[in-house]
PDB file of C-alpha atoms and ligand atoms in Angstrom:
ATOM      1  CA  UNK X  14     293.924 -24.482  51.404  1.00  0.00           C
ATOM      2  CA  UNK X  15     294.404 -23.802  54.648  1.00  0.00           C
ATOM      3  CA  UNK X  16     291.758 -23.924  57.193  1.00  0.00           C
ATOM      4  CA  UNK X  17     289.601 -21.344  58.567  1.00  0.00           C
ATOM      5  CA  UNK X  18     289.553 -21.391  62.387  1.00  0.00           C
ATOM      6  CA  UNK X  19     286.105 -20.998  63.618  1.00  0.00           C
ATOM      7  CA  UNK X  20     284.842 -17.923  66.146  1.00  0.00           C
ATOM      8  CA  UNK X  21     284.696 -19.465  69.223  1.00  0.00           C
ATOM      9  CA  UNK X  22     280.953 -18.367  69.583  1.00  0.00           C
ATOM     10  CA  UNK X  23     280.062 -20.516  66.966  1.00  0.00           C
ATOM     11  CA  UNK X  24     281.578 -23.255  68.494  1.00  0.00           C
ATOM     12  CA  UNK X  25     278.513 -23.303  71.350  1.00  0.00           C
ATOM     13  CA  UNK X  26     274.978 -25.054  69.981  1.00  0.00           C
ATOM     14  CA  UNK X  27     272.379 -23.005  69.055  1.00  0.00           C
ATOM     15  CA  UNK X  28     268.762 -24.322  69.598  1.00  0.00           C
ATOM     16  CA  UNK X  29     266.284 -25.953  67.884  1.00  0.00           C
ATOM     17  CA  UNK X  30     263.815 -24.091  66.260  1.00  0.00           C
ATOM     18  CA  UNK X  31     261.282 -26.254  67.273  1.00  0.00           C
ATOM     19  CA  UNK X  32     261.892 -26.339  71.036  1.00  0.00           C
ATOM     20  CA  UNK X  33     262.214 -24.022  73.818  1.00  0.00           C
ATOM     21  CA  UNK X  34     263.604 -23.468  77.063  1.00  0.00           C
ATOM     22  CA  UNK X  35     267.004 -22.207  78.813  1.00  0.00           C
ATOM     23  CA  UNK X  36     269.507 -21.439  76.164  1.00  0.00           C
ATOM     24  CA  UNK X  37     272.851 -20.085  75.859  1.00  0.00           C
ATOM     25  CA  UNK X  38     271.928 -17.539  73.568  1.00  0.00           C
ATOM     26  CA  UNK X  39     268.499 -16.241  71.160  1.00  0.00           C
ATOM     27  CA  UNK X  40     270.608 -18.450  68.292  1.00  0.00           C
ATOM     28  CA  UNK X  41     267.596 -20.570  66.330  1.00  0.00           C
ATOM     29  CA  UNK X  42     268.573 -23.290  64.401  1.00  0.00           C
ATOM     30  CA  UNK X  43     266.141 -24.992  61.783  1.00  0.00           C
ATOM     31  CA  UNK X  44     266.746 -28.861  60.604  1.00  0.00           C
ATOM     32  CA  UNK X  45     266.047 -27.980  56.810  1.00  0.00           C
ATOM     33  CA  UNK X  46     268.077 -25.161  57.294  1.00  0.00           C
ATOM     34  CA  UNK X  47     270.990 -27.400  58.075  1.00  0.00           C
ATOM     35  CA  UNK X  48     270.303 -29.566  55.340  1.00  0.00           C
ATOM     36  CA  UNK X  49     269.798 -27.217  52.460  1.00  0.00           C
ATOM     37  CA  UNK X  50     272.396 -24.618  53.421  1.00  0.00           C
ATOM     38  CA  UNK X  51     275.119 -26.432  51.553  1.00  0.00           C
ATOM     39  CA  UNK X  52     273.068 -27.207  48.009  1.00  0.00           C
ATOM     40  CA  UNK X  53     271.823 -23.695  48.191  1.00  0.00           C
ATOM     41  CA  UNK X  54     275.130 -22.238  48.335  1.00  0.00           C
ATOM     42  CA  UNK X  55     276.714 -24.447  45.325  1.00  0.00           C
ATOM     43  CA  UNK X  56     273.429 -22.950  43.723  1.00  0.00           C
ATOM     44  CA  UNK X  57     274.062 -19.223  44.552  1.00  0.00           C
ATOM     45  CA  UNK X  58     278.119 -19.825  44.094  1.00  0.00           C
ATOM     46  CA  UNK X  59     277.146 -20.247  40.028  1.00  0.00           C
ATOM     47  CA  UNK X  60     275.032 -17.312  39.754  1.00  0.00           C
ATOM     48  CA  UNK X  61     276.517 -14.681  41.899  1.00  0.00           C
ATOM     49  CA  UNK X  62     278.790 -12.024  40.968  1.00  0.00           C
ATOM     50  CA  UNK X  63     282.181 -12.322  43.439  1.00  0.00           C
ATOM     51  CA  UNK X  64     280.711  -8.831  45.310  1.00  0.00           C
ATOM     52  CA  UNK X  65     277.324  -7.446  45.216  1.00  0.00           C
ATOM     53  CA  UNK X  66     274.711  -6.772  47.753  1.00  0.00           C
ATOM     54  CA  UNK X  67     272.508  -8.686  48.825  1.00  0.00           C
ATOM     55  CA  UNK X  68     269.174  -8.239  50.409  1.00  0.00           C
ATOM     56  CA  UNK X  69     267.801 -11.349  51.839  1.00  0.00           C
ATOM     57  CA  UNK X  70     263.967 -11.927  52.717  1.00  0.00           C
ATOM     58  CA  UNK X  71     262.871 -13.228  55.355  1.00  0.00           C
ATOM     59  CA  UNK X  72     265.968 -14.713  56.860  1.00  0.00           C
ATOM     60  CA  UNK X  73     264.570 -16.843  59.497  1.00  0.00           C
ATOM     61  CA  UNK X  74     267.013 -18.150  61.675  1.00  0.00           C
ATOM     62  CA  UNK X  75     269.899 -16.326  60.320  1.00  0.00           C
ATOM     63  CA  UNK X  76     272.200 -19.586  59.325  1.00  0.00           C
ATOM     64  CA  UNK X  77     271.697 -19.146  55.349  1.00  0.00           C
ATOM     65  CA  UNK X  78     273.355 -15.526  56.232  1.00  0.00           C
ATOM     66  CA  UNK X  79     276.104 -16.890  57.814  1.00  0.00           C
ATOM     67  CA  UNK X  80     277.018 -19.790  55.491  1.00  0.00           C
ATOM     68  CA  UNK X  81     276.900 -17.800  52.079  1.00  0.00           C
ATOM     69  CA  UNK X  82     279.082 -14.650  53.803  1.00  0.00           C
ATOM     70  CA  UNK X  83     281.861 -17.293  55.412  1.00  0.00           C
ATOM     71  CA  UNK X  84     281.723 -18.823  51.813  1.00  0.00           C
ATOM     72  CA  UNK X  85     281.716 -15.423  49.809  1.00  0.00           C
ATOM     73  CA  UNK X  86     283.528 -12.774  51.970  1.00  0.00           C
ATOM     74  CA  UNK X  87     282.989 -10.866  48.576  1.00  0.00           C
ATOM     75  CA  UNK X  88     278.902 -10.050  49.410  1.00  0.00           C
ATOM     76  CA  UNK X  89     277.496  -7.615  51.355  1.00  0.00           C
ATOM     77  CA  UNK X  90     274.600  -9.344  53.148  1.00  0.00           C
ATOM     78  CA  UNK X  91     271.529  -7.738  54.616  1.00  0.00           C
ATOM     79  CA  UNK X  92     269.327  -9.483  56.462  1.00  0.00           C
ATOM     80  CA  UNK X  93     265.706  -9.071  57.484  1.00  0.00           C
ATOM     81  CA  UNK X  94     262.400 -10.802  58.879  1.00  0.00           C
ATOM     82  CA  UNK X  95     259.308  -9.984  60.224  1.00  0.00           C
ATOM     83  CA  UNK X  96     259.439 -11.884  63.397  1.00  0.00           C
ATOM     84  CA  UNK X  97     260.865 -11.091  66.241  1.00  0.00           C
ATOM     85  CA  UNK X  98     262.446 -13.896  67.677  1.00  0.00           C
ATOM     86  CA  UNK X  99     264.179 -14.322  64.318  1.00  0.00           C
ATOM     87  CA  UNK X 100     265.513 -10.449  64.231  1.00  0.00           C
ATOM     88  CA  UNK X 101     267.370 -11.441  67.260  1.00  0.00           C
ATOM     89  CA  UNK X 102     268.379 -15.101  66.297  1.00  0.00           C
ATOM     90  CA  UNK X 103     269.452 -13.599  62.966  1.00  0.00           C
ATOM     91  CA  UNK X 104     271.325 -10.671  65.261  1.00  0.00           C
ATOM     92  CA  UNK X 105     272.841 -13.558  67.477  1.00  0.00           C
ATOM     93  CA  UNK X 106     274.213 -15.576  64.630  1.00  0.00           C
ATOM     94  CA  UNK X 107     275.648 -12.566  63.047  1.00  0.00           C
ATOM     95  CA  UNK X 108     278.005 -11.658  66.176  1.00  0.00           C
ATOM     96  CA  UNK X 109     278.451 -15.030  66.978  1.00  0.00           C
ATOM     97  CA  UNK X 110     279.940 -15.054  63.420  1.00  0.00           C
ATOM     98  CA  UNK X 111     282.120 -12.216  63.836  1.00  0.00           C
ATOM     99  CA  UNK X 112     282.092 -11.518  60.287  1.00  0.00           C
ATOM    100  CA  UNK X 113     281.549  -8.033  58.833  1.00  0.00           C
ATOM    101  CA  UNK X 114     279.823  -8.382  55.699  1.00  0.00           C
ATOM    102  CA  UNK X 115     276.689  -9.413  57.185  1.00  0.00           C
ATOM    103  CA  UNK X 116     274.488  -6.367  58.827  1.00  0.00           C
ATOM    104  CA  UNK X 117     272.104  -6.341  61.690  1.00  0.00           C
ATOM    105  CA  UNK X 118     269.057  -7.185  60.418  1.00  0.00           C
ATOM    106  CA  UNK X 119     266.096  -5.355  59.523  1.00  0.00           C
ATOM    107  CA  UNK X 120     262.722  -5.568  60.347  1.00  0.00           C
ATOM    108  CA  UNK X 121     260.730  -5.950  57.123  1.00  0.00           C
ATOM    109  CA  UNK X 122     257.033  -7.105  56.272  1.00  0.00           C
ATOM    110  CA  UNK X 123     257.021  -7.546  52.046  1.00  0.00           C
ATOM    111  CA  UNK X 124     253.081  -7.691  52.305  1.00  0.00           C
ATOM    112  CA  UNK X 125     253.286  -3.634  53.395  1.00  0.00           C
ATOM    113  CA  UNK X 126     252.353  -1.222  50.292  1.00  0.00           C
ATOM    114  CA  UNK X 127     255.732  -0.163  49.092  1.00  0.00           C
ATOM    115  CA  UNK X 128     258.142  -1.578  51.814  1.00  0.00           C
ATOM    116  CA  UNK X 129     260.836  -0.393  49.674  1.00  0.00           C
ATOM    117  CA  UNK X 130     260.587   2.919  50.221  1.00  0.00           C
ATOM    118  CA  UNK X 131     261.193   2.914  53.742  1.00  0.00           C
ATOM    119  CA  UNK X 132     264.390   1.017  53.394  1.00  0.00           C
ATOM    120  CA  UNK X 133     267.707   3.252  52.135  1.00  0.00           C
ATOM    121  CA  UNK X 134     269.929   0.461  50.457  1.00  0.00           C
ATOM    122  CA  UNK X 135     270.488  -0.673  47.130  1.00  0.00           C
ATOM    123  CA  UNK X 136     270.518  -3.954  46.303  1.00  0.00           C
ATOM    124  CA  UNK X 137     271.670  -6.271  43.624  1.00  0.00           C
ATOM    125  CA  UNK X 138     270.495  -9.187  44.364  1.00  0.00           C
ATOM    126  CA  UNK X 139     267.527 -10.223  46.293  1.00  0.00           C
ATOM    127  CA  UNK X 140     267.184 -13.815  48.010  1.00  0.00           C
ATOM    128  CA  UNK X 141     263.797 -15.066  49.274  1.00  0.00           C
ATOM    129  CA  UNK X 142     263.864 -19.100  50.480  1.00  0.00           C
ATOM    130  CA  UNK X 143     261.123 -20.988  51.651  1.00  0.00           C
ATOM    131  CA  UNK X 144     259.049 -17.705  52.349  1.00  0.00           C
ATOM    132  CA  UNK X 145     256.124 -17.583  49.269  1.00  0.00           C
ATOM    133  CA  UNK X 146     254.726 -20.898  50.159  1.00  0.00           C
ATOM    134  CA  UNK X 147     254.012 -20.551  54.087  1.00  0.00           C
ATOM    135  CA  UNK X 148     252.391 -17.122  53.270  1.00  0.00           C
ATOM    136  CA  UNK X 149     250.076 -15.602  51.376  1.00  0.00           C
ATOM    137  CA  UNK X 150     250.487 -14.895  48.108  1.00  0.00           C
ATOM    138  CA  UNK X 151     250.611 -10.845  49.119  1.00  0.00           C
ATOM    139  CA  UNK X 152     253.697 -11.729  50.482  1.00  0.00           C
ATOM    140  CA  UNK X 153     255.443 -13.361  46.903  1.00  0.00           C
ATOM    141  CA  UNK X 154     253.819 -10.520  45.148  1.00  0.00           C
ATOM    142  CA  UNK X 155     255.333  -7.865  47.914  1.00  0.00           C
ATOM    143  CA  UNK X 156     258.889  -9.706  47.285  1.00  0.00           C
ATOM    144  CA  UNK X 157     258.236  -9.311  43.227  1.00  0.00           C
ATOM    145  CA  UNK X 158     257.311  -5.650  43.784  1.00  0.00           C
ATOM    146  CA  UNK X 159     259.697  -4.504  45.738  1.00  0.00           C
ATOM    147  CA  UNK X 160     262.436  -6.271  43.101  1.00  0.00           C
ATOM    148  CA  UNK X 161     261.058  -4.763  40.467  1.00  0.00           C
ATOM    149  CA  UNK X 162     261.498  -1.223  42.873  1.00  0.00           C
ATOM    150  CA  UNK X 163     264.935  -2.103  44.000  1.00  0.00           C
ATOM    151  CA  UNK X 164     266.736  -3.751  41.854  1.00  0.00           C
ATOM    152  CA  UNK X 165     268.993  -2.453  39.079  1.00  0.00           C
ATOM    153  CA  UNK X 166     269.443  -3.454  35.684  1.00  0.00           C
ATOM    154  CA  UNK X 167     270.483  -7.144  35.573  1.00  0.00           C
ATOM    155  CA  UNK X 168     269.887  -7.580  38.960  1.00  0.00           C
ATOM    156  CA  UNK X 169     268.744 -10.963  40.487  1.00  0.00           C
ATOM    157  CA  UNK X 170     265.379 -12.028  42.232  1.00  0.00           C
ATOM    158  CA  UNK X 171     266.238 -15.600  43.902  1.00  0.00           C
ATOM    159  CA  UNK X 172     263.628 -17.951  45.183  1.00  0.00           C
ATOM    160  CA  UNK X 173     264.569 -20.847  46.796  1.00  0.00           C
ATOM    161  CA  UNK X 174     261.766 -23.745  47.634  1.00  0.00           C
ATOM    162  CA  UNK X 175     259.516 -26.082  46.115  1.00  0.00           C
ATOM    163  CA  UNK X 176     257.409 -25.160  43.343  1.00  0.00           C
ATOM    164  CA  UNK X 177     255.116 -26.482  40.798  1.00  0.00           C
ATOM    165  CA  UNK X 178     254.649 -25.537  37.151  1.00  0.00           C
ATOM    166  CA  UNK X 179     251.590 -24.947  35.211  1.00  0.00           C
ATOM    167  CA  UNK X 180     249.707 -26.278  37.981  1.00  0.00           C
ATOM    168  CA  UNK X 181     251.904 -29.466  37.995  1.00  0.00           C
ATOM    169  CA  UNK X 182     253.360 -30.600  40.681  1.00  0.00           C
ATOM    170  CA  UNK X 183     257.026 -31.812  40.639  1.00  0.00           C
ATOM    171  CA  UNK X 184     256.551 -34.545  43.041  1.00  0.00           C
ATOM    172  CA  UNK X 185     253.843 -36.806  45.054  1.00  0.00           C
ATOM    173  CA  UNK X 186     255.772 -35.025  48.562  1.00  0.00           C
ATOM    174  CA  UNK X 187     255.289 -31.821  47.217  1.00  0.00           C
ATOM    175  CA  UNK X 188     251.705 -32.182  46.081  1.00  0.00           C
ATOM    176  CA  UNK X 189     251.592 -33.881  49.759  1.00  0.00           C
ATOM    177  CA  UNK X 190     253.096 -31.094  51.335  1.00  0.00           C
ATOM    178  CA  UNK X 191     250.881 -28.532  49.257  1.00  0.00           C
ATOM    179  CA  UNK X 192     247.640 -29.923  50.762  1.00  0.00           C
ATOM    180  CA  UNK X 193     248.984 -30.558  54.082  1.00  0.00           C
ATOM    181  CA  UNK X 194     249.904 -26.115  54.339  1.00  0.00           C
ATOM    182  CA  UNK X 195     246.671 -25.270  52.765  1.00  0.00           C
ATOM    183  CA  UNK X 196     245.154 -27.394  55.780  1.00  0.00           C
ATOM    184  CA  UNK X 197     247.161 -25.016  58.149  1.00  0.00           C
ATOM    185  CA  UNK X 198     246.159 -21.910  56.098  1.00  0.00           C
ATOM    186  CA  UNK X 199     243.971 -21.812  52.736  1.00  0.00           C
ATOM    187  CA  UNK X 200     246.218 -18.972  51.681  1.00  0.00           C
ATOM    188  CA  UNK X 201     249.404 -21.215  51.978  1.00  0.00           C
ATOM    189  CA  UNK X 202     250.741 -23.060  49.538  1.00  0.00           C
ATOM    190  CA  UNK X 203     253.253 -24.611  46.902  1.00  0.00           C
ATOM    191  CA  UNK X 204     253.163 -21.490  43.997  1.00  0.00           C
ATOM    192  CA  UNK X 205     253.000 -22.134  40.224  1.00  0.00           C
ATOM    193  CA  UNK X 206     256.380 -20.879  38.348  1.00  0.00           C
ATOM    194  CA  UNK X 207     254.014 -19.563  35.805  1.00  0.00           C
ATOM    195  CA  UNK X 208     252.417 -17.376  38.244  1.00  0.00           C
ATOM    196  CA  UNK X 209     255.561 -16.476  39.871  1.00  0.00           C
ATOM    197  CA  UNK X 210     256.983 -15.249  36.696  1.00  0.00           C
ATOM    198  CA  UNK X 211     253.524 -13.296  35.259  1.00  0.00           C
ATOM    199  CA  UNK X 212     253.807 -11.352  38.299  1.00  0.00           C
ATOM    200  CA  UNK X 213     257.527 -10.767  37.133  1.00  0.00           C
ATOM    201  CA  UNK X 214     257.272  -9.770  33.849  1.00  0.00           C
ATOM    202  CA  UNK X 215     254.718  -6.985  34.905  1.00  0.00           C
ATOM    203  CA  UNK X 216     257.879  -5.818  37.507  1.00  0.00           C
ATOM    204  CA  UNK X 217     260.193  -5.975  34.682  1.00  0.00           C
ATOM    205  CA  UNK X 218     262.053  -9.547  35.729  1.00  0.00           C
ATOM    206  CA  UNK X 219     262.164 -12.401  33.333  1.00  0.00           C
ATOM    207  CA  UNK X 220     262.896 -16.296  34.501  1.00  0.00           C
ATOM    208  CA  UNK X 221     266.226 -16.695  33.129  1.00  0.00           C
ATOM    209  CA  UNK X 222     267.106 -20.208  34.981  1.00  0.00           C
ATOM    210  CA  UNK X 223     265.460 -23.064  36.917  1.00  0.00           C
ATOM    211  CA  UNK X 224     268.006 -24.977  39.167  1.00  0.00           C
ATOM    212  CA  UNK X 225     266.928 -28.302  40.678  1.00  0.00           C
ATOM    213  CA  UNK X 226     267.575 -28.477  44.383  1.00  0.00           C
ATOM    214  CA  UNK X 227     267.760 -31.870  46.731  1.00  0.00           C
ATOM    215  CA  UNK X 228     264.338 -33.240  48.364  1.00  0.00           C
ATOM    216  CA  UNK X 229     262.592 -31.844  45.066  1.00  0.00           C
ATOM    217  CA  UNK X 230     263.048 -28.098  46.010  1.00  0.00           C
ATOM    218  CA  UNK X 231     264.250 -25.659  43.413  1.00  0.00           C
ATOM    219  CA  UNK X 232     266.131 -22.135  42.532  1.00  0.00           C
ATOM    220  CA  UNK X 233     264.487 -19.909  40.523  1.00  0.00           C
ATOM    221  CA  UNK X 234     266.618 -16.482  38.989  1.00  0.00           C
ATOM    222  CA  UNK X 235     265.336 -13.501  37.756  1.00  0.00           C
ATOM    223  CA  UNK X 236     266.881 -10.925  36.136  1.00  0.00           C
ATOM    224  CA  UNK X 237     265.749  -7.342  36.017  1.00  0.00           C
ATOM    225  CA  UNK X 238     265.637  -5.929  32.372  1.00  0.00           C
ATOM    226  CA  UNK X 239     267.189  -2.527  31.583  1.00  0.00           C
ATOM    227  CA  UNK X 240     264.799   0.513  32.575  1.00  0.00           C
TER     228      UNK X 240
HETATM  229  C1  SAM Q 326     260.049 -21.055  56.841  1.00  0.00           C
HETATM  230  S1  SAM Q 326     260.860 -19.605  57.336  1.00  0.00           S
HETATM  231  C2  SAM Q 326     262.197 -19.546  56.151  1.00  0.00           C
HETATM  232  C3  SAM Q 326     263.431 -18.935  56.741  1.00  0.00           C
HETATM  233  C4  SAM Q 326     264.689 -19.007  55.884  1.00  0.00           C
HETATM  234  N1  SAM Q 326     264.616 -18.104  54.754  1.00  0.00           N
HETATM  235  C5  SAM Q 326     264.969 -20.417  55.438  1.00  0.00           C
HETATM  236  O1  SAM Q 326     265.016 -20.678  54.247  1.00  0.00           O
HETATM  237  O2  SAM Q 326     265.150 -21.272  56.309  1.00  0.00           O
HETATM  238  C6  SAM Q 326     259.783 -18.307  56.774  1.00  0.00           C
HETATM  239  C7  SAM Q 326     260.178 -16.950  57.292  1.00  0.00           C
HETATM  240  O3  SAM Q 326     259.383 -15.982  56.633  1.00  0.00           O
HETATM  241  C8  SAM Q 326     259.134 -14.923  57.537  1.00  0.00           C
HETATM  242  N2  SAM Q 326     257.988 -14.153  57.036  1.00  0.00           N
HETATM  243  C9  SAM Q 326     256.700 -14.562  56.980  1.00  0.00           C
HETATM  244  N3  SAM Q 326     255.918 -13.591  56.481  1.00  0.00           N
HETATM  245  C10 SAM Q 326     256.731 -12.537  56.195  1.00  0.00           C
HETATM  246  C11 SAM Q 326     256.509 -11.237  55.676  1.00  0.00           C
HETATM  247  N4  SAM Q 326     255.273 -10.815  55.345  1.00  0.00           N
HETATM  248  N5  SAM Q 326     257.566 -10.409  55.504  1.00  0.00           N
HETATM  249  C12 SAM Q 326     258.800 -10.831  55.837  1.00  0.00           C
HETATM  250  N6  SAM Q 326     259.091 -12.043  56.358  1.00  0.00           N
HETATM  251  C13 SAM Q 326     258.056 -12.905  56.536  1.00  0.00           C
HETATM  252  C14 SAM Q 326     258.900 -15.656  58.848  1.00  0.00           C
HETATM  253  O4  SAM Q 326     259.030 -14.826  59.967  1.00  0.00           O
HETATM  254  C15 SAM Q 326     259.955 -16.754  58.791  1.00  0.00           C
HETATM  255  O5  SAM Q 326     261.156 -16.357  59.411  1.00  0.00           O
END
């Protein structure tokens, strides 16, 4: 295979999310992102159709965008977030990218009472990762809601993160890390897949597959039943 020659905007560093000062451009970059960009794609790669369009919450930095559309020219990507310096990070990584099946991003909140109707696209598959847990739960249930709104039949719901099951927790970190965001915020925290997929059924999405991740994170698919 021959090999794909990079935009030269993409060949300048982005910054750290975690630090400030004088930077090239409003790029972000996040550590985990780095790290869990790759597994998360292999994930996705199994599960996604060659085309379809995707609607991804809560993009953050923008760099999950970028990988999956240089990986799968095939999608349709549309991004979105609720914070500002990530709508432009997102925007910065997309025409640093110079690839056109990623859109400028859109400015969402999932916790607003039907979101979805003030958006005009269709999705087919929606992508949330690392989102429900470092919010409050109004936020996972917005994300469920507006699925069960949006989606067509057989369309996905993704959730990418760590999770715990029947109020189990998959791992010593993760019970770790659990405590340590409900410290932060009493409404954070690591979400039961039971819960998760309750809220699910009542927006017409069952749990058809649980995909272990690295670092004990996981992908959870849902698929939207017929109407
Ligand atoms: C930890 S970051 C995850 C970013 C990216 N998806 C990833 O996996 O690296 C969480 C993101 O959720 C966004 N967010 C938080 N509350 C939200 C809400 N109510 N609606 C939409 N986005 C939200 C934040 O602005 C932030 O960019």
């Amino acid at each position: 295979m021959s090999e794909t020659k990079k935009p030269r905007a993409l060949e300048t560093k982005p910054r750290a999310l975690e630090t400030m000062g004088a930077h090239e451009d409003a790029r972000l970059s996040s550590p985990s992102n780095s790290r869990n960009k790759g597994p998360l794609l292999e994930a996705l790669s199994t599960v996604l159709p060659i085309s379809a369009n995707v609607l991804e919450i809560a993009s953050g930095t923008g760099e999950h965008a970028v990988h999956m559309c240089t990986a799968m020219p095939g999608l349709s990507w549309q991004p979105s977030d609720i914070a500002e310096d990530a709508l432009a990070s997102i925007e910065a990584w997309r025409l640093a990218a110079e690839l056109e099946n990623i859109a400028s991003p859109l400015n969402l909140d999932v916790t607003i009472d039907a979101w979805w109707d003030r958006i005009s696209i269709s999705p087919s598959v929606m992508l949330c990762s690392n989102m429900i847990h470092i919010s409050p739960w109004e936020a996972g249930l917005g994300v469920i809601k507006g699925a069960g709104a949006l989606l067509p039949a057989e369309g996905l719901l993704i959730f990418y993160g760590p999770f715990c099951k029947a109020g189990v927790h998959t791992a010593p970190s993760n019970e770790e890390f659990d405590r340590s965001l409900k410290s932060r915020d009493p409404d954070w925290g690591v979400r039961d897949i039971e819960h998760i997929s309750e809220e699910a059924q009542l927006s017409g999405l069952s749990l058809e597959n649980e995909i272990p991740m690295p670092v004990n994170n996981q992908v959870l698919i849902y698929r939207k039943g017929a109407r």
